[in-house]
XYZ file of C-alpha atoms in Angstrom:
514
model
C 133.809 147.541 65.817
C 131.887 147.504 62.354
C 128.275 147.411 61.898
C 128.472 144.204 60.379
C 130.253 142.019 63.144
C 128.142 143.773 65.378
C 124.851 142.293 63.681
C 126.725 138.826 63.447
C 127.385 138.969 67.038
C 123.403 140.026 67.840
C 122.407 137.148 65.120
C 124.640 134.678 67.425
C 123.444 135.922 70.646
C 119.585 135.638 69.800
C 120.720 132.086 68.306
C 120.094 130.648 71.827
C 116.627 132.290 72.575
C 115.681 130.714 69.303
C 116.137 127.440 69.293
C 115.719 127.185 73.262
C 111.288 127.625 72.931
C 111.978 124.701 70.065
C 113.882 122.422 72.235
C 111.399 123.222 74.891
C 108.130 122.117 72.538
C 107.921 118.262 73.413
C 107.220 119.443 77.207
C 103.943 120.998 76.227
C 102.554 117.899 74.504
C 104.247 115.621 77.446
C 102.641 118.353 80.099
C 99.282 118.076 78.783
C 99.721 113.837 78.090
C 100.272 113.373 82.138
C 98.074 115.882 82.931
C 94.666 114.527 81.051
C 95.722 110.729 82.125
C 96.169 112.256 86.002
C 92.360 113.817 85.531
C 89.941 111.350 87.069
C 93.093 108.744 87.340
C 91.067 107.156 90.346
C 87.661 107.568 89.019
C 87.103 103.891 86.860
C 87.685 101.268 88.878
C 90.403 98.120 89.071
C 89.260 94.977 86.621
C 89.953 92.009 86.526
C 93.461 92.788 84.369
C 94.533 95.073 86.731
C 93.531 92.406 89.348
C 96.313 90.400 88.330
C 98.818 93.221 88.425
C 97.613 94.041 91.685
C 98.066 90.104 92.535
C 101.244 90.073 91.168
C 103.303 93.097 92.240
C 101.984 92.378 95.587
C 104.213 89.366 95.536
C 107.827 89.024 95.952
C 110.098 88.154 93.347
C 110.381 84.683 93.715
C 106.854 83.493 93.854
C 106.473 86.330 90.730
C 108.737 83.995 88.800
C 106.986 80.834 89.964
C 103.979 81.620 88.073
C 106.053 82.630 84.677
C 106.365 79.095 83.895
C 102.667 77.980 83.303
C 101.129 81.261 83.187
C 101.528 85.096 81.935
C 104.396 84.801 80.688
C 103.630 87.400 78.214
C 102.799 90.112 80.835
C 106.018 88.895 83.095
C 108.820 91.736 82.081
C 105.777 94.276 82.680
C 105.309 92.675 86.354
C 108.983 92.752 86.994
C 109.377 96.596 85.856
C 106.512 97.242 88.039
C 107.574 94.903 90.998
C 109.805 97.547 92.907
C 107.661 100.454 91.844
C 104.637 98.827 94.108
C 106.987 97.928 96.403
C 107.649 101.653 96.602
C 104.449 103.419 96.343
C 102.186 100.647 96.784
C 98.966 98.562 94.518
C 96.437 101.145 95.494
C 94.935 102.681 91.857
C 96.932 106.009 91.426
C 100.247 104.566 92.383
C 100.044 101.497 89.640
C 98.283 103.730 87.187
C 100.973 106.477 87.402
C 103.314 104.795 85.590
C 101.249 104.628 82.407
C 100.460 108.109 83.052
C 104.090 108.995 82.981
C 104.851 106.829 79.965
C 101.808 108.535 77.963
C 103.558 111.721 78.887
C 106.795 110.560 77.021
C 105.245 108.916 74.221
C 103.661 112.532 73.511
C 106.919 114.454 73.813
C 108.390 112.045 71.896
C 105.750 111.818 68.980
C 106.793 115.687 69.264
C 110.188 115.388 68.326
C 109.523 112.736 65.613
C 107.180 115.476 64.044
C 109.294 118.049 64.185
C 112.590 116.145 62.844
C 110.453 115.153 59.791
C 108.194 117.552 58.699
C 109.313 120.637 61.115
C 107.774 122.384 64.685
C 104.821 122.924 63.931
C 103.890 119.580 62.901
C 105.698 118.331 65.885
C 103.845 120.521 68.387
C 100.133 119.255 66.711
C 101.054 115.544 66.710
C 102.288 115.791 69.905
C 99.280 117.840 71.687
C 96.620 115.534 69.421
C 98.638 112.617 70.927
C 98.096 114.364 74.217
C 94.203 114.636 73.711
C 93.676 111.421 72.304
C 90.766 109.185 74.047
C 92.653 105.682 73.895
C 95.877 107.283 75.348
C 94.186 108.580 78.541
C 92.052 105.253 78.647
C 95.389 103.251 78.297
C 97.481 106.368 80.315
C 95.243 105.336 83.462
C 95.186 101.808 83.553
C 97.842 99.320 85.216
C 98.975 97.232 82.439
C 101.336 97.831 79.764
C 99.999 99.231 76.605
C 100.822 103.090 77.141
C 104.603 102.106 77.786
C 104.204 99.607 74.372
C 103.217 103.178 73.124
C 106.423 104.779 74.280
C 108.806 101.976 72.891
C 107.547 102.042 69.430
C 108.000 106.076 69.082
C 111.589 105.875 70.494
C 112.342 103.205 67.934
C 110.916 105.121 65.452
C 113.049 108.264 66.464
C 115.810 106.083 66.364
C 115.153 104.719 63.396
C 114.361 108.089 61.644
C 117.975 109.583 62.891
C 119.605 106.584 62.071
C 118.877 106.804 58.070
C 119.883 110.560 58.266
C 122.360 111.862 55.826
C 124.254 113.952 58.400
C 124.441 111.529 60.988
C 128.344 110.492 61.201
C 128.064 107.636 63.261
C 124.651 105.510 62.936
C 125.559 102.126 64.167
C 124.776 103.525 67.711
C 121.203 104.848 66.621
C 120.430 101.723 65.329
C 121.933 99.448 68.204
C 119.331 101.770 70.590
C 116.887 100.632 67.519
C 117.524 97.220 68.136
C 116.991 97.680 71.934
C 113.840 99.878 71.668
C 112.528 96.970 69.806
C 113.292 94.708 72.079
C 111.664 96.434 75.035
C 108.427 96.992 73.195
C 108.382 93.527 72.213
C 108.803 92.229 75.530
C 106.090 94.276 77.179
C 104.058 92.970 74.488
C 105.006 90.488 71.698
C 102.611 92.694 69.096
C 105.174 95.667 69.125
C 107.501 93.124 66.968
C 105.267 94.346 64.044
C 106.800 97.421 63.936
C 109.805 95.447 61.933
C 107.760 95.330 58.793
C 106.243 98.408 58.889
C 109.798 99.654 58.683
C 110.681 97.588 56.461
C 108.060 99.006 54.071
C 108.790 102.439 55.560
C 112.667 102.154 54.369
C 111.321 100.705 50.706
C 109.364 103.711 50.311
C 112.090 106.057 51.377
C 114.151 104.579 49.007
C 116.775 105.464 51.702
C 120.249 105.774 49.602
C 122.236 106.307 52.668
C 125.520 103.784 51.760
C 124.933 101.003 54.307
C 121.015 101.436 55.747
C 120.513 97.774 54.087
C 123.119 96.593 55.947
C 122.534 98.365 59.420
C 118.592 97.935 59.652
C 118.279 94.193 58.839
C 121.629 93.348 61.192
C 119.435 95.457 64.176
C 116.109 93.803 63.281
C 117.555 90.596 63.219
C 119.510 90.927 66.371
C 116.382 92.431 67.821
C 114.124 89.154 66.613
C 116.849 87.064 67.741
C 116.486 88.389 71.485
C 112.999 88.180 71.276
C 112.277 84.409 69.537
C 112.827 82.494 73.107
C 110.206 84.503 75.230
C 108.026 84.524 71.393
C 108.358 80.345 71.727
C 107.684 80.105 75.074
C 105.000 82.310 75.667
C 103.334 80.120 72.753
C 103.017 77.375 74.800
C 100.936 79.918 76.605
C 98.364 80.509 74.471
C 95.128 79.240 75.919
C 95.689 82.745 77.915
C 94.159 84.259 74.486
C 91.694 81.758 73.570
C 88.629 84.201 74.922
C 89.603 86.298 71.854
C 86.902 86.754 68.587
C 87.242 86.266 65.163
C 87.468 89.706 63.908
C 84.739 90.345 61.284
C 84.531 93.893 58.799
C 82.569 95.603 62.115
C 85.595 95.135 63.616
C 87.340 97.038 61.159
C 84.758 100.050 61.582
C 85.653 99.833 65.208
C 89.043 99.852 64.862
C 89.053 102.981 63.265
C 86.789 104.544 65.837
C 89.049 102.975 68.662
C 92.189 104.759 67.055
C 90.536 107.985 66.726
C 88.714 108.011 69.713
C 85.138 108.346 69.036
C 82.430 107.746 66.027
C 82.173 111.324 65.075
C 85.662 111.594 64.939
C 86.403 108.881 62.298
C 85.623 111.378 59.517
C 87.466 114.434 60.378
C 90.493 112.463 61.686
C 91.687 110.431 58.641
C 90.939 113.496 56.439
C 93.569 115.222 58.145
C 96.152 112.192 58.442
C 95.111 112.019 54.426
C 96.010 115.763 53.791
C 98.727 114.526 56.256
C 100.459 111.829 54.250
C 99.958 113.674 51.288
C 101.958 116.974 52.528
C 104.896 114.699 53.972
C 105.654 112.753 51.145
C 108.970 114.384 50.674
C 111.675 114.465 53.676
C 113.947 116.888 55.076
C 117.363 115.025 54.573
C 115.852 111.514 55.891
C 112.466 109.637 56.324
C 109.574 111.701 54.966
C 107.246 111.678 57.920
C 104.427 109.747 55.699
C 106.862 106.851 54.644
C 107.220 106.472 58.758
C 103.861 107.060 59.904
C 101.800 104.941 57.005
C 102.875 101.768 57.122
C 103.232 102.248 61.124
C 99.724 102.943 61.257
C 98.346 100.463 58.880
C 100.799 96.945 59.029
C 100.414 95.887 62.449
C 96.677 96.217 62.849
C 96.509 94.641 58.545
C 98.807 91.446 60.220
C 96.966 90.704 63.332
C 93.776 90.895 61.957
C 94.752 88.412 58.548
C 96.593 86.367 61.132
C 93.356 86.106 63.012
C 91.188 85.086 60.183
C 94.129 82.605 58.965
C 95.085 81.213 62.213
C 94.082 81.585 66.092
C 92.117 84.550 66.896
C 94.818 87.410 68.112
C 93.481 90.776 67.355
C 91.964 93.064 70.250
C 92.079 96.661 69.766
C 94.614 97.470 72.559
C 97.269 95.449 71.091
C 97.391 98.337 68.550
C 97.669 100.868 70.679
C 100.821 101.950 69.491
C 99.592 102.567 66.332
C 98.158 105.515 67.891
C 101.414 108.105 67.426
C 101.738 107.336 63.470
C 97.710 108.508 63.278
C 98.609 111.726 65.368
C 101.526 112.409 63.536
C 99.845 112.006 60.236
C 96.433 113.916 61.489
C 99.209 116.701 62.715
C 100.854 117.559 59.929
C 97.315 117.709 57.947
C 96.084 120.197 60.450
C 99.933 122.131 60.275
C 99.139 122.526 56.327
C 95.778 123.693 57.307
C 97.456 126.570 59.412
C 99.376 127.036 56.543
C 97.085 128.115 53.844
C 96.392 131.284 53.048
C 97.377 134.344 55.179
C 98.935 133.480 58.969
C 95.640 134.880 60.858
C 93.163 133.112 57.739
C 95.534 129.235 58.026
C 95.555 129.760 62.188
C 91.764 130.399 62.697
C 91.189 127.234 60.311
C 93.571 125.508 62.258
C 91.659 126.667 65.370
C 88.344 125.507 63.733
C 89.307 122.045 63.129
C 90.720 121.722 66.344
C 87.255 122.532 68.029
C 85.227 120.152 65.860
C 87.981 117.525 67.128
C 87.535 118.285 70.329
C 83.994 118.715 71.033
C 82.861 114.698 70.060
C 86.253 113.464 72.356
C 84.641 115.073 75.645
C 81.811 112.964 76.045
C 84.516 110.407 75.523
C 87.152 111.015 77.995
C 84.132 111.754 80.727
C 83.005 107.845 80.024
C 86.417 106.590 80.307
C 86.585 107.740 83.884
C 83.494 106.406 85.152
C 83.597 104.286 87.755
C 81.879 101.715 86.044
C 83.559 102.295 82.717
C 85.497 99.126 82.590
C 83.997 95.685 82.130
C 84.086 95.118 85.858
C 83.384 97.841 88.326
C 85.002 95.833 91.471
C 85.526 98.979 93.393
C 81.838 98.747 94.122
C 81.896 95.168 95.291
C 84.401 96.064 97.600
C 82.599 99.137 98.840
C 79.243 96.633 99.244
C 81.735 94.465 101.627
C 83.138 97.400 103.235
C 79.711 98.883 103.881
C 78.049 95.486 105.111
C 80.847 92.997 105.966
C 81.385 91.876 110.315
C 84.039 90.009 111.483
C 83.778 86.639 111.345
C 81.755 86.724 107.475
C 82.794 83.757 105.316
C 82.870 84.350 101.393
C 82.554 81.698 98.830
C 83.416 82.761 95.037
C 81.424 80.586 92.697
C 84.961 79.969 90.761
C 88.743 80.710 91.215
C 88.678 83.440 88.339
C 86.063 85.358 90.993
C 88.681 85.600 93.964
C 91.043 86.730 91.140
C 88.639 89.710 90.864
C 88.674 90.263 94.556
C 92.562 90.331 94.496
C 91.911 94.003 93.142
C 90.975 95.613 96.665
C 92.539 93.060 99.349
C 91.813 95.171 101.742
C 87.996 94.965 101.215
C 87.728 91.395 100.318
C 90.930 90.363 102.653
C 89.021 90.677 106.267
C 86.451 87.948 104.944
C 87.169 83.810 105.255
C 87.618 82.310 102.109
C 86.044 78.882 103.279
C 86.641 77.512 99.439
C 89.989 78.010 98.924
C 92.420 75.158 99.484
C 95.607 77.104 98.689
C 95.935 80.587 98.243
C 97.415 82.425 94.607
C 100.754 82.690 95.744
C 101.677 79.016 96.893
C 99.362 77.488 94.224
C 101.794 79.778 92.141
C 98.867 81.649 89.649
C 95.666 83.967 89.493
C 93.212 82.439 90.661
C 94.109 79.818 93.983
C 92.781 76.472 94.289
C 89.548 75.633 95.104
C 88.135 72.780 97.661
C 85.551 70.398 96.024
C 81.736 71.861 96.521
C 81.203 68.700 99.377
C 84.423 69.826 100.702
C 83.410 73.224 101.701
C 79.865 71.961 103.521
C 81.360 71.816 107.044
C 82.576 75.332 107.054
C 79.149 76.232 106.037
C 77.306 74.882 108.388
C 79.466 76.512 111.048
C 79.126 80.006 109.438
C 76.420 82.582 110.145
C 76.402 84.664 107.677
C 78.239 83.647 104.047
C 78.931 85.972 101.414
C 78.338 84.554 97.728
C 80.194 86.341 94.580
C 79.986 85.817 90.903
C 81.534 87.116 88.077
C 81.015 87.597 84.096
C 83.246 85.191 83.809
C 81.666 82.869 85.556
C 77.819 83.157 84.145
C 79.824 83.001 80.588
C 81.361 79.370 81.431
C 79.800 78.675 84.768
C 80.623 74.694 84.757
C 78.832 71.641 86.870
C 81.542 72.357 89.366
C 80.260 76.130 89.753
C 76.475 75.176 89.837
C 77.354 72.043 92.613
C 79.553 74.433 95.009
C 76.195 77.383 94.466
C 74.096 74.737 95.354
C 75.852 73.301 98.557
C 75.867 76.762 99.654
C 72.077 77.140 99.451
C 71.140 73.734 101.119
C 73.417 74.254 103.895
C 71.139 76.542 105.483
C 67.963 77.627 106.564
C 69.208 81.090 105.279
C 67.620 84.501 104.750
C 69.176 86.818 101.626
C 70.003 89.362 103.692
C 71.549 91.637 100.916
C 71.713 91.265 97.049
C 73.694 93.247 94.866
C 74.329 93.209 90.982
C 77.543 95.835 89.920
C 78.859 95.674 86.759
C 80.830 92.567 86.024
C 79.296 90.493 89.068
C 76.866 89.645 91.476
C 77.520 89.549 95.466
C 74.631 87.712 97.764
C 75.030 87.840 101.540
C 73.124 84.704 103.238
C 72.216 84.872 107.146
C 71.612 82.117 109.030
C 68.349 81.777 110.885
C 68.246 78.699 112.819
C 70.472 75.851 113.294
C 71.386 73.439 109.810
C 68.604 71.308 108.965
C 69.195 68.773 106.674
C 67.081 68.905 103.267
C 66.191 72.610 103.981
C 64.552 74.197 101.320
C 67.175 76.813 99.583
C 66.379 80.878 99.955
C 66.256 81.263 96.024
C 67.041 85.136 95.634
């Protein structure tokens, strides 16, 4: 056997051991994804959005879909994906949270191999692991609603997308029929994701993509896509008073955009310079997109539209709708910090690399300890229910000042459940919604007057909008005493007051004011 087939056969053999660490890569990023939004997954507590996904997983399928027709519609093919999960594992904090912890894990990996197809592995493995570290994915990777798995949809379009417009690819109908889908799926787990279209529309434009058919294949999948998504677009319109609590965005809410995407004030700066140095080093592809022609417009057209749309129309910009904007600013920020590591000699580019990732990572920490707080959400309902756990006897009636208040309780049932709701005329699931219906204030005097001690709870929602209907039901409780305040507590996003009676109901009895 010659020397030379000999090499050739060593080359081929080693081929393997090569590429296997590169195929391997996206697990590190996905590794480190679930394992920051598992840290402290428990520590914040439920809120009144994951409330309602408690409330509705808790429910079977048909009273689920009773509610779809006057209310969260938008949030219904999120309740339905996690109906069976909770019916699995349960509404307790980790096991609805996991699931966004598993789809930040995926979103990194994939944000991974989106870098590396486009600009190469090293760029890849930094997008990924910034991805991985980022504050808004483990705020969003350890909450029970939908945003990280929004996340996760708009990279695997993107991937798709990206092979797709490929020169080599022999067959990319299929790519862009999984497009379409991906698309689909985002947009149904939240209508936003649908601005994705145009920022590949701009993305394809730039790339001046001269692939014989792309302009055929991309506008036939985004309008099939649309297409699938218009009905559940129209009638989740109809739905819209859901978002009329939103702002009109002003410029500060530009400045906190920016801080929202990159995760902290100090890290504004540093951030875009490297997605700047990014954009600028990617402007040229390997054989299809150029990773800044993705990751640009991705990053900059949904959160432009929402916000115009919101100064031009109904408010309908908050910053976690643009959450999946989030993997275009990684990807951009890693392949800045992969040409970093790539000036100068390998030990001189790596220690610079090294640098920047320290000053990156020393503003996020404070960060990521806030987010898992207890009280780091705007309603820390664990610790009402721990009050009612701590202080609560059999036989305690409860009162909430307003329907959206036992919606808050729906978060622990198992605190708030051994209480009697004495102003509740039909529970959430028959009255088919949130929040119950509630008996008139003069309704609820009777059961009062027969109760010894009478627990009281408010909300932020409440003192915002209280109502005549919320003063009248605070003030039958009061005069339906003589009552001592035996406890008062005030926990973020509420107020609980527990009344005892001490003597028999005297008509015209002067209320305990707290």
């Amino acid at each position: 056997m010659s020397l030379a087939t000999t090499e050739l056969r060593a080359r081929e053999a080693d081929r393997p051991r090569e590429a296997l660490p590169v195929r391997l890569m996206p697990l590190l990023p996905a590794v480190a994804a679930l394992a920051l939004s598992l840290a402290g997954i428990r520590g914040a507590s439920f809120w009144l959005d994951e409330s309602a996904t408690v409330s509705m997983t808790g429910r079977s399928t048909a009273d689920m879909l009773r509610v779809f027709d006057h209310l969260d519609l938008v949030h219904a093919p999120y309740y339905l994906i996690m109906r069976p999960w909770a019916a699995l594992f349960g509404t307790g904090e980790l096991a609805l949270r996991l699931p966004s912890a598993l789809a930040a894990g995926a979103a990194a990996a994939g944000v991974a191999v989106l870098g590396r197809r486009c600009h190469g592995p090293l760029a890849g493995l930094l997008a990924g692991l910034l991805y991985a570290g980022s504050v808004p994915v483990s705020r969003y990777g350890q909450e029970a609603r939908s945003y990280a798995m929004v996340a996760a949809a708009a990279v695997l379009a993107s991937y798709l997308l990206a092979r797709g417009v490929e020169k080599d690819v022999r067959r990319p109908w299929p790519w862009f029929c999984g497009y379409a889908l991906a698309i689909v799926l985002g947009g149904l787990l939240n209508l936003n994701a649908v601005l994705l279209l145009p920022a590949h529309g701009i993305t394809l434009a730039v790339a001046r993509s001269r692939r014989a058919g792309t302009w055929v294949r991309w506008p036939v999948a985004a309008g099939a896509a649309v297409a699938a998504l218009v009905p559940f677009g129209l009638a989740a319109r109809d739905q819209k008073v859901q978002v009329d609590w939103l702002p009109v965005p002003t410029w500060r809410t530009v400045r906190t955009l920016a801080e929202f995407l990159t995760g902290a004030p100090a890290l504004v700066p540093p951030v875009l310079a490297l997605a700047v140095a990014g954009a600028v080093a990617t402007r040229r592809g390997r054989g299809g997109l150029s990773l800044a022609a993705l990751a640009v417009p991705w990053l900059l057209v949904p959160p432009a539209v929402l916000l115009v749309a919101s100064l031009v129309t109904d408010p309908l910009f908050t910053f976690r709708y643009v959450l999946f904007c989030v993997p275009a600013l990684a990807l951009l920020a890693g392949a800045g910090l992969a040409r970093l590591a790539a000036l100068g000699r390998p030990a001189a580019g790596t220690a610079l690399a090294v640098a920047v990732v320290a000053v990156l990572a020393v503003p996020s920490v404070p960060e990521h300890r806030a987010i898992r707080r207890q009280d780091s959400r705007p309603d820390d309902l664990r610790a009402a229910a721990d009050i009612v756990r701590g202080h609560a006897r059999d036989g305690d009636a409860i009162v909430y000042l307003a329907g959206i208040v036992r919606w808050d309780a729906a978060a622990y049932p198992d605190a708030f459940g051994r209480l009697r709701d004495i102003g509740m005329a039909e529970d959430p699931v028959r009255a088919g919604n949130l929040k119950g219906r509630d008996l008139l204030p003069r309704e609820i005097r009777g059961a009062l007057i027969r109760s010894d001690r009478v627990w009281v709870m408010s909300s932020r929602s409440v003192v915002t909008r209280p109502g005549d209907v919320v003063w009248r039901r605070a003030r039958t409780v009061l005069v339906a005493g003589p009552w001592r305040v035996a406890g008062d507590w005030r926990f973020r996003g509420g107020v609980l007051t527990l009344y005892e009676r001490t003597g028999p109901f005297r008509p015209g009895s002067r209320p305990p004011w707290p």
